[in-house]
Each structure stands twice: as C-alpha cells, then as structure tokens.
Coordinates of C-alpha atoms in Angstrom, one line a residue:
X1 CA 0.0 0.0 0.0
X2 CA 1.3 3.4 -0.9
X3 CA 2.0 5.7 2.1
X4 CA -0.4 8.6 2.4
X5 CA 0.7 12.3 2.3
X6 CA -0.1 12.5 5.9
X7 CA 2.1 9.6 6.9
X8 CA 5.1 10.7 4.7
X9 CA 5.3 14.2 6.2
X10 CA 6.1 13.1 9.8
X11 CA 8.4 10.3 8.4
X12 CA 10.3 12.9 6.4
X13 CA 10.7 15.2 9.4
X14 CA 12.0 12.2 11.5
X15 CA 14.5 11.4 8.9
X16 CA 15.7 15.0 8.8
X17 CA 16.1 15.2 12.6
X18 CA 17.9 11.8 12.6
X19 CA 20.3 13.1 9.9
X20 CA 20.9 16.3 11.9
X21 CA 21.6 14.3 15.1
X22 CA 24.0 12.1 13.3
X23 CA 25.7 15.1 11.8
X24 CA 26.2 16.7 15.2
X25 CA 27.9 13.5 16.4
X26 CA 30.4 13.5 13.5
X27 CA 32.6 16.5 12.6
X28 CA 32.1 17.5 8.9
X29 CA 34.7 16.0 6.6
X30 CA 37.9 18.1 6.3
X31 CA 37.8 19.8 2.9
X32 CA 40.7 19.6 0.6
X33 CA 43.7 21.9 1.3
X34 CA 42.9 25.4 0.1
X35 CA 45.1 27.8 -1.7
X36 CA 43.8 31.0 -0.1
X37 CA 42.8 33.9 -2.3
X38 CA 45.3 36.7 -1.6
X39 CA 42.7 39.4 -1.7
X40 CA 40.2 37.6 0.6
X41 CA 43.0 36.7 3.0
X42 CA 44.1 40.4 3.1
X43 CA 40.6 41.6 3.6
X44 CA 40.1 39.3 6.6
X45 CA 43.5 39.3 8.2
X46 CA 43.6 42.3 10.5
X47 CA 41.1 42.9 13.3
X48 CA 38.4 45.6 12.9
X49 CA 39.2 48.5 15.2
X50 CA 35.8 50.2 15.2
X51 CA 32.3 49.9 13.7
X52 CA 33.0 52.1 10.7
X53 CA 36.0 50.0 9.7
X54 CA 34.1 46.8 10.3
X55 CA 31.3 48.0 8.0
X56 CA 33.6 49.3 5.3
X57 CA 35.8 46.1 5.2
X58 CA 32.8 43.8 5.4
X59 CA 31.3 45.6 2.4
X60 CA 34.7 45.3 0.6
X61 CA 34.7 41.6 1.4
X62 CA 31.2 41.2 0.1
X63 CA 32.1 42.9 -3.2
X64 CA 35.1 40.6 -3.5
X65 CA 32.7 37.6 -3.1
X66 CA 30.3 39.0 -5.6
X67 CA 33.0 39.5 -8.2
X68 CA 34.1 35.9 -7.8
X69 CA 30.6 34.5 -7.9
X70 CA 31.2 33.3 -4.3
X71 CA 27.9 32.3 -2.7
X72 CA 29.1 33.5 0.7
X73 CA 28.0 36.9 -0.6
X74 CA 24.3 35.8 0.0
X75 CA 24.6 36.0 3.8
X76 CA 27.3 38.7 3.9
X77 CA 25.1 41.1 1.8
X78 CA 22.5 40.8 4.5
X79 CA 25.0 41.1 7.4
X80 CA 26.6 44.2 5.8
X81 CA 23.3 45.9 5.7
X82 CA 22.4 45.0 9.3
X83 CA 25.9 46.2 10.5
X84 CA 25.5 49.5 8.8
X85 CA 22.1 50.1 10.2
X86 CA 23.2 49.3 13.8
X87 CA 26.3 51.5 13.4
X88 CA 24.0 54.4 12.2
X89 CA 21.8 54.0 15.3
X90 CA 24.9 54.1 17.5
X91 CA 25.9 57.4 15.9
X92 CA 22.5 58.8 16.5
X93 CA 22.6 57.9 20.2
X94 CA 19.7 55.5 19.9
X95 CA 21.0 53.1 22.6
X96 CA 21.3 53.6 26.4
X97 CA 24.9 52.3 26.4
X98 CA 26.2 53.2 22.9
X99 CA 29.8 52.3 23.8
X100 CA 28.8 48.8 24.9
X101 CA 26.8 48.3 21.7
X102 CA 29.7 49.6 19.6
X103 CA 32.1 47.1 21.2
X104 CA 29.7 44.3 20.9
X105 CA 29.1 45.1 17.2
X106 CA 32.9 45.1 16.5
X107 CA 33.4 41.9 18.5
X108 CA 30.6 40.2 16.5
X109 CA 32.0 41.4 13.2
X110 CA 35.5 40.1 14.1
X111 CA 34.1 36.6 14.8
X112 CA 32.9 36.5 11.2
X113 CA 36.2 37.9 9.9
X114 CA 38.1 35.2 11.7
X115 CA 35.8 32.5 10.4
X116 CA 36.4 33.6 6.8
X117 CA 40.1 33.9 7.4
X118 CA 40.4 30.5 8.9
X119 CA 38.5 28.9 6.1
X120 CA 40.3 30.7 3.4
X121 CA 43.7 29.9 4.9
X122 CA 42.8 26.2 5.3
X123 CA 42.8 26.4 9.1
X124 CA 39.6 24.4 9.4
X125 CA 40.7 22.8 12.7
X126 CA 40.0 26.2 14.4
X127 CA 36.7 26.7 12.5
X128 CA 33.4 26.0 14.3
X129 CA 31.3 23.3 12.7
X130 CA 28.4 25.7 11.8
X131 CA 30.7 27.9 9.8
X132 CA 32.4 24.9 8.1
X133 CA 29.1 23.6 7.0
X134 CA 28.0 27.0 5.8
X135 CA 31.2 27.7 3.8
X136 CA 31.4 24.3 2.3
X137 CA 27.8 24.5 1.1
X138 CA 28.4 27.9 -0.4
X139 CA 31.5 26.6 -2.2
X140 CA 29.7 23.6 -3.6
X141 CA 26.9 25.8 -4.9
X142 CA 24.2 23.2 -4.7
X143 CA 22.1 24.9 -2.0
X144 CA 19.3 27.4 -2.5
X145 CA 20.2 31.1 -2.0
X146 CA 17.8 31.0 1.0
X147 CA 19.7 28.0 2.4
X148 CA 23.1 29.8 2.0
X149 CA 21.7 32.8 3.7
X150 CA 20.1 30.8 6.5
X151 CA 23.3 28.9 7.1
X152 CA 25.2 32.1 7.6
X153 CA 22.5 33.6 9.8
X154 CA 22.5 30.4 11.9
X155 CA 26.3 30.3 12.3
X156 CA 26.6 34.0 13.1
X157 CA 23.6 34.4 15.4
X158 CA 23.1 30.9 16.9
X159 CA 26.8 30.3 17.4
X160 CA 28.8 33.6 17.3
X161 CA 26.5 36.0 19.0
X162 CA 26.7 34.6 22.5
X163 CA 30.5 34.5 22.2
X164 CA 30.5 38.2 21.2
X165 CA 28.2 39.3 24.0
X166 CA 30.2 37.3 26.5
X167 CA 33.5 38.7 25.3
X168 CA 32.4 42.3 25.9
X169 CA 30.6 41.4 29.1
X170 CA 27.0 41.6 30.5
X171 CA 27.8 43.5 33.7
X172 CA 27.6 46.0 35.2
X173 CA 24.1 47.4 34.5
X174 CA 23.0 44.1 33.0
X175 CA 19.4 45.3 32.6
X176 CA 20.5 48.2 30.4
X177 CA 22.7 46.0 28.3
X178 CA 19.9 43.5 27.8
X179 CA 17.6 46.3 26.7
X180 CA 20.1 47.5 24.2
X181 CA 20.6 43.9 23.0
X182 CA 16.9 43.6 22.4
X183 CA 16.8 47.0 20.8
X184 CA 19.0 45.7 18.0
X185 CA 16.1 43.6 16.9
X186 CA 14.2 46.8 16.2
X187 CA 17.0 47.7 13.7
X188 CA 16.5 44.2 12.1
X189 CA 12.8 44.8 11.9
X190 CA 13.3 48.1 10.1
X191 CA 15.7 46.8 7.4
X192 CA 14.4 43.2 6.9
X193 CA 12.1 44.1 4.1
X194 CA 14.6 46.1 2.1
X195 CA 17.2 43.3 2.7
X196 CA 14.8 40.8 1.2
X197 CA 14.3 43.1 -1.9
X198 CA 18.1 43.5 -2.3
X199 CA 18.7 39.7 -2.0
X200 CA 16.0 39.0 -4.6
X201 CA 17.3 41.6 -7.0
X202 CA 20.8 40.2 -6.8
X203 CA 20.4 36.4 -6.4
X204 CA 16.8 35.2 -6.9
X205 CA 14.2 37.4 -8.6
X206 CA 11.5 35.0 -7.8
X207 CA 11.8 35.7 -4.1
X208 CA 10.1 39.1 -4.7
X209 CA 7.0 37.3 -6.0
X210 CA 7.0 35.0 -3.0
X211 CA 7.5 38.0 -0.7
X212 CA 4.5 39.8 -2.2
X213 CA 2.3 36.8 -2.0
X214 CA 3.0 36.3 1.8
X215 CA 2.5 40.0 2.5
X216 CA 3.9 41.1 5.9
X217 CA 3.7 37.5 7.3
X218 CA 7.2 36.4 6.3
X219 CA 8.9 39.6 7.6
X220 CA 7.1 39.2 11.0
X221 CA 8.0 35.5 11.1
X222 CA 11.7 36.3 10.3
X223 CA 11.9 39.0 13.0
X224 CA 10.3 36.7 15.5
X225 CA 12.7 33.9 14.7
X226 CA 15.8 36.1 14.9
X227 CA 14.4 37.6 18.1
X228 CA 14.1 34.2 19.7
X229 CA 17.6 33.3 18.6
X230 CA 19.0 36.5 20.0
X231 CA 17.2 35.9 23.3
X232 CA 18.8 32.5 23.5
X233 CA 22.2 34.0 22.7
X234 CA 21.8 36.4 25.6
X235 CA 21.0 33.6 28.0
X236 CA 24.0 31.7 26.7
X237 CA 26.3 34.7 27.1
X238 CA 25.2 35.1 30.7
X239 CA 26.0 31.5 31.3
X240 CA 29.4 31.9 29.7
X241 CA 30.2 34.7 32.2
X242 CA 29.1 32.5 35.2
X243 CA 31.4 31.8 38.0
X244 CA 30.4 28.2 37.8
X245 CA 32.9 26.2 35.6
X246 CA 30.2 23.5 35.0
X247 CA 27.7 26.1 33.8
X248 CA 30.3 27.7 31.5
X249 CA 31.2 24.3 30.0
X250 CA 27.5 23.3 29.5
X251 CA 26.8 26.7 27.8
X252 CA 29.7 26.2 25.4
X253 CA 28.6 22.7 24.6
X254 CA 24.9 23.6 24.1
X255 CA 25.9 26.6 21.9
X256 CA 28.0 24.3 19.6
X257 CA 25.5 21.4 19.5
X258 CA 22.3 23.4 18.8
X259 CA 23.9 25.6 16.1
X260 CA 25.5 22.6 14.4
X261 CA 22.3 20.7 14.5
X262 CA 20.4 23.6 13.0
X263 CA 23.0 23.8 10.2
X264 CA 22.5 20.2 9.3
X265 CA 18.7 20.7 9.3
X266 CA 19.0 23.7 7.0
X267 CA 21.3 21.8 4.6
X268 CA 19.1 18.7 4.4
X269 CA 15.6 20.3 4.9
X270 CA 13.1 20.2 2.0
X271 CA 9.5 21.1 2.6
X272 CA 8.9 18.9 -0.4
X273 CA 10.8 18.1 -3.6
X274 CA 8.4 20.2 -5.7
X275 CA 9.0 23.3 -3.7
X276 CA 12.7 22.8 -3.7
X277 CA 12.8 22.5 -7.5
X278 CA 10.5 25.5 -7.9
X279 CA 12.8 27.6 -5.9
X280 CA 15.8 26.4 -7.9
X281 CA 14.0 27.3 -11.0
X282 CA 13.4 30.8 -9.7
X283 CA 17.1 31.2 -8.9
X284 CA 18.1 30.0 -12.4
X285 CA 15.6 32.4 -14.0
X286 CA 17.1 35.2 -11.9
X287 CA 20.6 34.3 -13.2
X288 CA 19.4 34.3 -16.8
X289 CA 17.8 37.8 -16.3
X290 CA 21.1 39.2 -15.0

C-alpha cells in the first residue's frame, strides 16, 4: 500500500532530525587543502578597530565575493546591511549604552572575519562546525540562496552572537545592556524588508513574488525567529560569564551542538521536492535575467 501524504510528512521530518543528530555526532569531513585567495586573506587578516572600519571592510569583502561569484555573498550582503544600520543607530545615540553596543558590534564582526580567514587559509581545525558547514555548502553551490543565507545567519547568530556578548561582558548594568541587546532587533525589523528586496534583486528574482504573496507575514516570522535566537544567545552569554565552571562548559557545549544541529537541518531540509525544485527554477531564472 502506498503511504499517504499525511504519513510521509512526519516520516520525512523524523529522517531529517535523525540526519541532523548524526551530523552533530560527527565533525564534517575536512575539505581539501585550500590555496587561499590573496585578496580575501588580506581583507580578513587584520582585526576591525571600530564599527566604521568593520562596516567598510565587510562591504569590501562582500564585493570581492560577488566579483568571484562566491555564494558566501548571499549571507554577507544581509549582514553588511544590518551592520551599517546598527552603526548608524549608534551614531544617533539610539542606545542607552552606545559604547557597549559599539564594542559588541565590533566583536561580533570580528568573529565573522576570523571564520572567513580560517576557512580561506585552510585552518579548518579552528573553525566551528556551523561555519564549516555553511562555507562548504556555499563553495559547492548546490544549495538554494535561501539556504546559503540561512546557514550564515545560523552560524553568526546561533553560534557567534553569544560569544561576542560574553566577550564584551554583560555587567555592570545588566538590565541596560539587555535592553540594548533587544533594541538591535528593532533595527533588524526596520531593514528586513529592504534586505529581502536586495537579495531578490541580486540572487533570486522569484523571491520578490513570494514576498509579495506572503504580505507582511514572512517579515514578521523572520523577525520573531531572529528575536528568539537573540534571546537564546543572551542567556548563553550570561551562562558563559558565570562563576560556575560547569555552567560555562555546559553553555559552550549547548551553543555548539544546537547551532551545528540547526545547520544540518538547514542543509538537508526540504518542505517537499516540488517546492525545492520550484525555488531552484526561480534562482536559475534570476541568473538568466542578469
């Protein structure tokens, strides 16, 4: 007897979760030795000193990716826009503790820079699994643009963000810092729609039609999802600053496992084959139009 649509849905989800769990248990295969691109290595070599430099050099790195047809540009184009928007809010004095937000923005950007540099230089032993999975998928080029973007968002928010917040500290005035941390989501809310438009214009024109068909629902869902991830990152950062060694170790383990599992789900997830192929068709059409 043929399985019904109702029975295959849960079965497909179980297979995806089992694949994600198996992926977490095993480190991704080490990619072949890389001959790093000199320009990409130079753009990612030196630490960012301040928010303005971080924004300018991230934008230069994104341009370099675009020139090479490097699919890492999908996520970075989104991140550059977000970084610029937060930096502008800092200059306008929109946060209660602008110096802390500035330091946190720079620390966050430097984590991305280091990930790119480690991957480009072949230093994958130092690279966190979520970034290795994201960069390998981008290099292979067999993911959807949405998947490449989501893999970057997952690695940078679900893995890096708690490390950045912990690095700059959550005390003193923890309540003020938490309020500023949450206020960054307001920046994301303001730019998410224009970010989708820019991504569609550059990588997948069909996304604009999908965006219009969903109306404001997809923007609200995206902001809600990022907000939840950012709340989780704050809690992990607090745990990473705990006096308890056990709590710190558990926080580091949880941060790595959950973000790696999410990366495997993003890479393997298909709502259904028809939808996946439809989105690939939209991307190919966009490429032909360019």
